[in-house]
Amino acid sequence: MPKQLRQSERVLETTARGRAVLTNPRLNRGTAFTQEQRRDLDLVGLVPAQVLTLEQQAARAYQQYRAQPTDLAKNVYLTALHDRNEVLFYRLIGDHLAEMLPIVYTPTVGIAIERYSFEYRRPRGIYLSAETPEDIERSLRASGLGPDDVDLIVATDGEAILGIGDWGVGGIDIAVGKLAVYTAAAGIDPHRTLAVMLDVGTNRQELLDNPLYLGTHHERVDRETYDSFIDAYVEAATRLFPKALLHWEDFGPANARRVLDRYREKAFTFNDDIQGTGAVNLAAVLSGVRASRVPLSEHRIVIFGAGSAGIGVADQLRDALIADGLSPEQATARIWALDRRGLLAEDQDGIRDFQRRYARRHTEVEGWRSDDSVGGIPLAEVVEQVRPTILIGTSGQGGAFTEDIVRAMAAHTARPIILPMSNPTRLAEAVPADLLAWTGGRALIATGSPFAPVQYDGRTYEIGQANNALIFPGLGLGAFVAAADRVTAHMLSAAAHAVAAQTDATTTGAPILPLITQLHETSVAVAVAVARAAADDRVAHAGVDDHIEQRIRAAMWQPAYPPIKAV
């Protein structure tokens, strides 16, 4: 814990005085300091005389937030509030979670990341550079946190941010945003977390040509240098913070799966783009399958976008199909995956190792129409040949699910399950209003970005967001309370089933995923399921009993000003 602060029996003790108090976002409470606190901390005359409650501060902050002219301006406002007063920041977004989640996280955080070097005001997190790996330990120690003080580290190398690609050091904002969601959704103590930027360069020329770009000015390092740097980070992080979950975020397809596979059996680690996306997609599929009244084992699944996220989706669906009674071979055969060169096929050039399981034999697709502009068998032909009942988009290609493709799918299934999961919004493969119109209101839909309810044929259709926030906050909370040291496939499956159980999509117009307004309770349900799965898998080091829900709720950090004592 930083030397100026010490937490004892829920009392915040500090040696800071005067303006040093007001510039510390963990310590500062602005006009909420009592008169006694102002005298003890040498704040008399440094803040206006009126003492406000946290509720009054939050009401005023909300008015200021609403006055911002654009989503980016709202993001900048919230960032400034986060840098000034952490408790007030989390109270505000907690009070308005559904409204503000798209601002502090996807999609607006994508704009903030693109503008990072221009909008930069103050640092947040730890910046590690592949140019100076010898500084990794020193940099992590600079956080002031000790071996028992960190539960969670979110790290990114900034290569595959959302659907917008390589933004180098700006990727730190995705790690910061992720941590904000962990806290707002599941009460993860923000003072026990770290955001880490793994700066290995950037291949975006406009950043390299910009003298104001704040990252290292060179292209991304070679694989050997990269692997050595990641090894050094993991070694230092696990040694300095042995209880921390290492969360990997927005790594490129060449590295994401490799890094996860390298450490998943020997470290407490989790990749949200692969495992979190797969779990939230599985939750949407399970809910949609229940509404379709067709057993999962009888569905045919097409996944458009076979990168790290898409194959993560495929792997968890394959596991679910096996659990539903299919053999591994039968389960794999139920999934057709496409990348930018069309349907994955065994004779395709450049196919990656993690994609190979889903590559189709030449004899299976002989005679199918190929498209030279794609370089292989296009989505429209796959839909025509396969007649899928489930269509999933993880491609980042806005509008890829065209009217012809959707109508062709809907012609062969009573309740098509369509999940355009790419974000931000402009990259969604289709919009819900079109999907409902093209399917006569029969489509079961979840989207990666938030969409307002749709009016169709006299009914209101709520659109569930396939947001990883339904999974990862509760997953982390359950793992921490259970004192887990690994994230297992069973824990991920349990999280997905818990999310699916939070909604009933059998009623026309009902969402197939719980709404963001229900995120707190969804996170609790996920945490309970994850803790029990961790115990079943014998990776939990704390007892998991009939009181686990109460323990989970008691462990959730609340945005309230703790007692403070000048020492």
XYZ file of C-alpha atoms in Angstrom:
567
model
C 0.000 0.000 0.000
C 1.413 3.511 -0.772
C 3.355 4.910 2.165
C 0.983 7.865 2.673
C -1.980 5.488 3.130
C -2.681 2.553 5.397
C -5.958 0.638 5.728
C -6.613 -0.632 9.257
C -9.949 -2.136 10.361
C -11.638 -0.302 7.455
C -10.162 3.024 8.598
C -8.030 4.886 6.050
C -4.973 6.282 7.805
C -2.834 8.916 6.095
C 0.200 11.069 6.721
C -0.733 13.378 3.822
C -1.807 16.947 4.553
C -3.225 19.908 2.664
C -3.144 19.848 -1.102
C -1.472 16.428 -1.071
C -4.782 15.077 0.209
C -6.795 16.744 -2.551
C -4.535 15.451 -5.328
C -4.785 11.807 -4.229
C -7.870 10.260 -5.918
C -8.130 7.499 -3.341
C -7.977 9.936 -0.442
C -9.786 12.954 -1.850
C -13.478 13.439 -1.127
C -13.672 17.147 -1.978
C -16.627 18.915 -0.410
C -17.562 15.747 1.529
C -14.754 16.238 4.062
C -16.301 16.996 7.438
C -15.216 20.068 9.354
C -13.256 17.865 11.759
C -11.499 16.096 8.875
C -10.662 19.452 7.308
C -8.950 20.580 10.505
C -7.101 17.293 11.002
C -5.868 17.154 7.399
C -5.002 20.867 7.049
C -7.749 21.456 4.521
C -9.337 24.500 6.169
C -9.750 27.148 3.482
C -8.785 24.776 0.642
C -12.373 23.691 -0.156
C -15.675 25.629 -0.048
C -17.370 25.812 3.337
C -20.440 23.702 2.568
C -20.182 19.992 3.485
C -22.003 17.741 0.987
C -22.959 14.091 1.198
C -21.736 11.562 -1.341
C -25.299 11.394 -2.675
C -25.331 15.167 -3.267
C -21.927 15.017 -4.937
C -23.108 12.200 -7.210
C -26.230 14.158 -8.203
C -24.134 17.193 -9.159
C -21.577 15.044 -11.009
C -24.412 13.451 -12.989
C -25.642 16.881 -14.050
C -22.122 17.766 -15.172
C -21.847 14.460 -17.040
C -25.155 14.988 -18.845
C -24.018 18.459 -19.935
C -21.099 17.033 -21.953
C -21.786 17.438 -25.689
C -20.416 14.143 -27.044
C -19.708 10.597 -25.882
C -15.972 11.285 -26.067
C -16.417 14.384 -23.902
C -18.355 12.251 -21.408
C -15.513 9.733 -21.386
C -12.996 12.522 -20.776
C -15.177 13.899 -17.960
C -15.415 10.506 -16.249
C -11.668 9.948 -16.655
C -10.995 13.285 -14.974
C -13.383 12.380 -12.158
C -11.638 8.998 -11.778
C -8.328 10.847 -11.476
C -9.758 13.217 -8.858
C -12.069 11.155 -6.622
C -12.295 7.377 -7.049
C -15.192 6.803 -4.663
C -17.347 9.426 -6.366
C -16.420 8.017 -9.791
C -17.548 4.514 -8.873
C -20.654 5.767 -7.085
C -21.661 7.698 -10.217
C -21.183 4.875 -12.696
C -22.709 2.388 -10.274
C -25.848 4.538 -10.067
C -26.053 4.774 -13.880
C -24.320 1.592 -15.010
C -26.393 0.860 -18.109
C -25.956 4.441 -19.309
C -22.268 4.801 -18.536
C -20.862 1.361 -19.315
C -20.774 2.177 -23.066
C -18.868 5.365 -22.183
C -16.180 3.965 -19.860
C -15.867 0.795 -21.929
C -16.978 -0.299 -25.382
C -17.802 1.392 -27.710
C -16.664 4.887 -26.601
C -13.390 3.718 -25.095
C -12.346 2.875 -28.660
C -12.501 6.564 -29.576
C -10.594 7.491 -26.420
C -7.883 4.994 -27.331
C -7.537 6.431 -30.831
C -7.184 9.887 -29.248
C -5.002 8.784 -26.338
C -1.851 10.734 -27.200
C -3.905 13.872 -27.942
C -6.219 13.716 -24.917
C -3.490 12.617 -22.477
C -3.717 14.322 -19.092
C -2.105 12.122 -16.464
C -0.811 8.537 -16.277
C -2.853 5.682 -14.845
C -1.390 2.201 -14.590
C 2.074 0.777 -15.191
C 3.922 1.192 -18.504
C 6.445 -1.525 -19.347
C 8.667 -1.358 -22.424
C 10.245 -4.167 -24.393
C 13.229 -1.824 -24.822
C 13.977 -1.976 -21.087
C 12.878 -5.362 -19.699
C 15.318 -4.860 -16.842
C 12.944 -2.174 -15.498
C 9.893 -4.461 -15.212
C 10.308 -5.316 -11.541
C 11.182 -1.749 -10.602
C 8.123 -0.447 -12.445
C 5.750 -2.937 -10.795
C 7.196 -2.117 -7.365
C 6.587 1.584 -8.071
C 2.879 0.878 -7.607
C 3.619 0.779 -3.877
C 1.701 -2.480 -3.553
C 2.998 -5.560 -1.769
C 2.600 -9.308 -2.346
C -0.749 -9.504 -0.541
C -2.152 -6.264 -1.983
C -3.027 -7.234 -5.570
C -5.901 -9.445 -6.711
C -5.973 -8.550 -10.403
C -3.705 -7.248 -13.168
C -5.143 -6.417 -16.599
C -2.393 -6.228 -19.225
C -2.534 -5.455 -22.941
C -0.034 -5.021 -25.745
C -2.496 -2.837 -27.666
C -2.371 -4.795 -30.910
C -6.014 -5.801 -31.392
C -8.072 -3.202 -29.564
C -11.791 -3.998 -29.850
C -12.411 -3.960 -33.597
C -10.099 -1.014 -34.329
C -6.744 -2.773 -34.354
C -3.258 -1.677 -33.307
C -3.182 1.535 -31.246
C 0.020 0.925 -29.338
C 0.335 2.629 -25.964
C -3.241 3.931 -26.209
C -4.231 0.403 -25.283
C -3.680 1.278 -21.621
C -7.184 2.763 -21.694
C -8.698 -0.650 -22.474
C -6.988 -2.071 -19.374
C -8.154 0.860 -17.239
C -11.681 0.561 -18.622
C -11.750 -3.171 -17.973
C -10.771 -2.638 -14.355
C -13.500 -0.016 -13.962
C -16.045 -2.591 -15.129
C -14.675 -5.215 -12.724
C -15.324 -2.780 -9.880
C -18.620 -1.293 -11.037
C -20.166 -4.659 -11.933
C -18.786 -6.981 -9.253
C -17.286 -4.870 -6.506
C -13.663 -5.799 -7.157
C -11.666 -3.516 -4.862
C -10.074 -0.945 -7.232
C -7.180 -0.416 -4.835
C -6.167 -4.068 -5.273
C -5.843 -3.908 -9.068
C -3.293 -2.791 -11.650
C -3.529 -1.816 -15.317
C -0.395 -2.683 -17.302
C 0.660 -1.544 -20.774
C 3.106 -3.932 -22.439
C 4.668 -1.546 -24.954
C 6.240 -3.601 -27.724
C 5.899 -0.918 -30.406
C 3.207 -0.378 -33.017
C 2.765 -1.118 -36.704
C 0.338 1.775 -37.218
C 2.262 4.216 -39.365
C 0.231 7.262 -38.379
C 1.350 6.743 -34.790
C 4.996 6.221 -35.740
C 4.880 9.410 -37.828
C 3.288 11.447 -35.024
C 5.836 13.184 -32.761
C 3.163 13.430 -30.034
C 2.629 9.646 -29.913
C 3.508 8.590 -26.359
C 4.633 5.009 -26.990
C 7.947 3.697 -28.276
C 8.531 4.865 -31.856
C 9.310 1.622 -33.633
C 7.453 -1.257 -35.225
C 6.397 -4.186 -33.097
C 9.326 -6.274 -31.949
C 10.171 -9.690 -33.391
C 8.751 -12.867 -31.891
C 11.843 -13.833 -29.911
C 12.086 -10.403 -28.273
C 8.351 -10.405 -27.652
C 8.320 -13.814 -25.969
C 11.293 -12.924 -23.785
C 9.570 -9.713 -22.696
C 6.283 -11.471 -21.870
C 8.193 -14.153 -19.947
C 9.939 -11.456 -17.929
C 6.634 -9.752 -17.170
C 4.916 -12.967 -16.043
C 7.906 -13.987 -13.903
C 8.024 -10.615 -12.151
C 4.263 -10.228 -11.757
C 3.710 -13.709 -10.329
C 6.661 -13.349 -7.957
C 5.752 -9.876 -6.699
C 1.976 -10.478 -6.607
C 1.543 -14.250 -6.194
C -2.242 -14.123 -5.641
C -3.072 -11.936 -8.642
C -5.136 -13.051 -11.631
C -3.236 -12.133 -14.811
C -5.881 -10.956 -17.277
C -4.751 -10.678 -20.918
C -6.635 -8.145 -23.036
C -6.740 -7.355 -26.777
C -3.653 -9.235 -27.953
C -3.323 -9.843 -31.692
C -4.248 -13.211 -33.230
C -0.607 -14.208 -33.688
C 0.011 -13.949 -29.941
C -3.258 -14.176 -27.986
C -3.740 -17.941 -28.137
C -0.008 -18.620 -27.875
C 0.342 -16.545 -24.716
C -2.734 -18.076 -23.106
C -1.643 -21.624 -23.907
C 1.868 -20.914 -22.628
C 0.742 -19.901 -19.159
C -2.742 -21.273 -18.513
C -1.546 -24.452 -16.775
C 1.169 -22.824 -14.694
C -0.289 -19.442 -13.729
C -3.559 -17.898 -12.580
C -4.419 -16.395 -15.952
C -7.370 -15.520 -18.182
C -7.800 -14.128 -21.700
C -11.080 -12.248 -21.978
C -11.088 -12.051 -25.779
C -10.800 -15.824 -26.067
C -12.354 -17.220 -22.902
C -14.671 -14.381 -21.907
C -16.037 -13.931 -25.421
C -16.500 -17.684 -25.725
C -18.376 -17.830 -22.414
C -20.746 -14.925 -23.093
C -21.444 -16.310 -26.558
C -22.151 -19.723 -25.067
C -24.581 -18.062 -22.640
C -26.419 -16.403 -25.545
C -26.521 -19.666 -27.481
C -27.804 -21.634 -24.474
C -30.559 -19.094 -23.891
C -31.449 -18.964 -27.584
C -31.458 -22.751 -27.841
C -33.885 -22.936 -24.926
C -36.188 -20.464 -26.700
C -35.884 -22.315 -30.024
C -36.958 -25.585 -28.375
C -34.383 -27.435 -30.514
C -31.687 -29.369 -28.599
C -28.207 -27.868 -28.844
C -26.880 -31.074 -30.404
C -29.179 -30.575 -33.401
C -28.056 -27.022 -34.218
C -25.718 -26.076 -37.067
C -23.359 -23.220 -36.221
C -21.597 -20.814 -38.579
C -18.988 -18.465 -37.093
C -17.944 -15.557 -39.299
C -14.592 -14.409 -37.967
C -12.069 -17.115 -37.064
C -9.527 -15.065 -35.127
C -8.759 -15.487 -31.440
C -12.277 -14.509 -30.369
C -14.060 -16.572 -33.009
C -12.106 -19.734 -32.295
C -12.548 -19.120 -28.563
C -16.293 -19.105 -29.252
C -15.984 -22.269 -31.341
C -14.016 -24.109 -28.658
C -16.541 -23.428 -25.913
C -19.464 -24.335 -28.172
C -17.674 -27.542 -29.111
C -17.243 -28.391 -25.418
C -20.950 -27.690 -24.851
C -21.929 -29.948 -27.756
C -19.786 -32.722 -26.301
C -21.447 -32.205 -22.915
C -24.792 -32.487 -24.752
C -23.900 -35.990 -25.897
C -21.947 -35.654 -29.142
C -18.543 -37.194 -29.715
C -15.635 -34.752 -30.215
C -15.711 -35.455 -33.954
C -19.473 -34.938 -34.187
C -19.254 -31.729 -32.171
C -16.517 -30.303 -34.379
C -18.513 -31.193 -37.500
C -21.401 -29.023 -36.245
C -19.256 -25.863 -36.501
C -18.264 -24.045 -39.705
C -15.765 -21.191 -39.239
C -14.749 -18.501 -41.735
C -11.902 -16.005 -41.693
C -11.136 -13.188 -44.137
C -10.337 -15.770 -46.850
C -13.611 -17.585 -46.451
C -14.445 -20.977 -44.995
C -11.534 -22.601 -43.180
C -10.338 -25.482 -45.350
C -7.461 -27.890 -44.923
C -5.772 -26.818 -48.156
C -6.008 -23.113 -47.341
C -2.740 -21.160 -47.252
C -1.835 -19.425 -44.001
C -4.213 -21.303 -41.729
C -3.143 -20.951 -38.079
C -2.599 -23.841 -35.711
C -5.498 -22.834 -33.469
C -7.851 -22.762 -36.497
C -6.867 -26.126 -37.914
C -9.352 -28.185 -35.873
C -12.219 -26.465 -37.728
C -10.771 -26.673 -41.243
C -13.030 -28.605 -43.626
C -11.759 -31.427 -45.771
C -11.655 -30.791 -49.481
C -14.136 -33.594 -50.107
C -16.714 -31.946 -47.821
C -16.844 -28.706 -49.785
C -16.147 -29.974 -53.289
C -18.446 -28.157 -55.660
C -19.155 -25.249 -53.338
C -18.877 -21.833 -54.985
C -15.634 -19.942 -54.404
C -15.209 -16.171 -54.615
C -11.933 -14.842 -56.009
C -12.393 -11.507 -54.221
C -12.438 -13.380 -50.911
C -9.936 -16.065 -51.827
C -12.161 -18.950 -50.816
C -15.757 -19.966 -50.076
C -17.730 -16.875 -48.978
C -20.279 -16.544 -46.192
C -23.263 -16.465 -48.533
C -22.319 -19.834 -50.019
C -21.694 -21.380 -46.598
C -25.133 -20.256 -45.410
C -26.732 -21.639 -48.565
C -24.998 -25.011 -48.209
C -25.035 -25.452 -44.427
C -28.468 -23.968 -43.634
C -27.279 -22.837 -40.196
C -29.571 -22.379 -37.237
C -26.994 -20.248 -35.390
C -24.996 -17.440 -37.057
C -22.264 -15.703 -35.058
C -20.231 -12.670 -36.084
C -16.778 -11.929 -34.659
C -15.338 -10.472 -37.871
C -15.252 -6.722 -37.307
C -16.880 -6.328 -40.739
C -19.830 -3.987 -40.394
C -22.905 -5.077 -42.357
C -21.499 -8.492 -43.269
C -24.818 -10.190 -42.433
C -26.705 -8.889 -45.463
C -30.413 -9.158 -46.109
C -29.893 -11.966 -48.647
C -27.767 -13.976 -46.202
C -30.180 -13.525 -43.301
C -33.256 -14.333 -45.405
C -31.524 -17.453 -46.740
C -30.806 -18.566 -43.179
C -34.320 -17.771 -41.928
C -35.902 -19.767 -44.758
C -34.699 -22.998 -43.169
C -35.134 -22.448 -39.410
C -38.093 -21.339 -37.336
C -36.101 -19.322 -34.758
C -32.720 -18.299 -36.198
C -30.196 -17.392 -33.512
C -28.128 -14.469 -34.831
C -25.311 -12.949 -32.787
C -23.480 -10.001 -34.436
C -20.870 -9.626 -31.718
C -18.329 -7.251 -33.262
C -17.853 -3.849 -31.713
C -17.767 -0.875 -31.661
C -21.238 -0.307 -33.097
C -20.121 0.622 -36.605
C -18.472 -2.794 -36.955
C -21.567 -4.830 -36.038
C -22.300 -7.458 -38.706
C -25.970 -6.391 -38.651
C -28.340 -4.220 -36.606
C -31.272 -5.713 -34.680
C -33.985 -3.747 -36.475
C -32.902 -5.204 -39.825
C -32.581 -8.720 -38.446
C -36.122 -8.629 -37.075
C -37.491 -7.198 -40.312
C -35.704 -9.770 -42.493
C -36.854 -12.698 -40.336
C -40.402 -11.551 -39.661
C -39.642 -11.030 -35.986
C -38.442 -14.620 -35.525
C -34.743 -13.958 -34.904
C -33.252 -14.474 -31.456
C -30.636 -11.737 -31.223
C -27.775 -10.618 -29.012
C -25.242 -7.985 -30.068
C -21.716 -7.066 -29.067
C -22.511 -3.350 -28.826
C -25.523 -1.848 -27.036
C -28.714 -1.298 -29.037
C -31.985 0.262 -27.939
C -35.192 -1.832 -27.899
C -36.756 -2.340 -31.335
C -40.428 -1.876 -32.186
C -41.596 -4.453 -34.714
C -45.127 -5.492 -35.659
C -46.636 -3.916 -32.574
C -44.177 -5.547 -30.132
C -41.136 -4.302 -28.251
C -38.019 -6.444 -28.599
C -35.359 -6.006 -25.915
C -31.875 -6.571 -27.314
C -29.471 -8.329 -24.976
C -25.866 -7.253 -25.298
C -23.334 -10.085 -25.592
C -20.992 -8.016 -23.487
C -18.121 -9.802 -21.801
C -19.010 -7.713 -18.744
C -21.665 -10.340 -18.073
C -18.845 -12.847 -17.510
C -15.463 -11.510 -16.430
C -16.390 -9.428 -13.340
C -18.291 -12.303 -11.715
C -15.630 -14.766 -12.829
C -12.951 -12.730 -11.080
C -15.063 -12.225 -7.955
C -15.875 -15.922 -7.622
C -12.271 -16.925 -8.230
C -10.979 -14.463 -5.604
C -13.461 -15.490 -2.911
C -12.667 -19.161 -3.565
C -8.923 -18.333 -3.558
C -8.541 -20.151 -6.876
C -5.133 -20.473 -8.496
C -6.332 -21.419 -12.004
C -9.207 -20.607 -14.363
C -10.575 -23.922 -15.629
C -12.867 -24.788 -18.529
C -15.471 -25.884 -15.978
C -15.378 -22.439 -14.335
C -15.985 -20.768 -17.703
C -18.829 -23.138 -18.559
C -20.378 -22.551 -15.132
C -20.217 -18.796 -15.728
C -21.989 -19.161 -19.093
C -24.749 -21.338 -17.665
C -25.248 -18.893 -14.795
C -25.685 -15.991 -17.220
C -28.104 -17.963 -19.407
C -30.184 -18.806 -16.351
C -30.765 -15.123 -15.584
C -33.276 -14.613 -18.386
C -36.191 -16.412 -20.050
C -36.213 -15.799 -23.803
C -39.234 -18.014 -24.505
C -41.512 -14.944 -24.383
C -41.610 -13.033 -27.675
C -39.571 -9.853 -27.384
C -37.630 -10.941 -24.292
C -33.827 -10.601 -24.472
C -31.734 -13.760 -24.705
C -29.186 -12.288 -22.306
C -29.737 -10.369 -19.064
C -29.753 -6.612 -19.491
C -26.936 -4.412 -18.228
C -29.361 -2.998 -15.647
C -29.188 -6.460 -14.031
C -25.389 -6.610 -14.103
C -24.821 -6.553 -10.333
C -27.057 -9.563 -9.704
C -25.742 -11.345 -12.788
C -22.197 -10.911 -11.468
C -23.188 -12.399 -8.110
C -24.806 -15.404 -9.818
C -21.697 -15.922 -11.959
C -19.405 -15.603 -8.946
C -21.347 -18.244 -7.012
C -21.253 -20.669 -9.948
C -17.546 -20.041 -10.577
C -16.586 -20.526 -6.930
C -18.441 -23.837 -6.812
C -16.826 -24.972 -10.061
C -13.395 -24.031 -8.711
C -14.068 -26.161 -5.645
C -15.240 -29.062 -7.819
C -12.046 -28.771 -9.886
C -9.906 -28.624 -6.722
C -8.271 -25.333 -7.678
C -9.922 -23.445 -4.780
C -7.935 -22.873 -1.591
C -10.786 -21.403 0.452
C -13.799 -23.382 1.526
C -16.893 -23.165 -0.690
C -20.003 -24.004 1.323
C -23.721 -23.253 1.475
C -22.938 -19.685 2.564
C -20.857 -18.841 -0.508
C -23.363 -16.292 -1.826
C -23.327 -14.360 1.445
C -19.534 -14.442 1.475
C -19.411 -13.182 -2.096
C -21.767 -10.306 -1.373
C -19.791 -9.407 1.750
C -16.555 -9.349 -0.272
C -17.848 -6.781 -2.775
C -16.240 -3.348 -2.402
C -18.762 -0.532 -2.080
C -18.221 3.061 -3.289
C -18.509 4.797 0.091
C -16.144 7.081 1.946
C -14.427 5.069 4.702
C -13.519 6.633 8.027
C -10.290 8.560 7.681
C -7.644 9.253 10.296
C -4.708 11.655 10.170
C -1.543 10.053 11.549
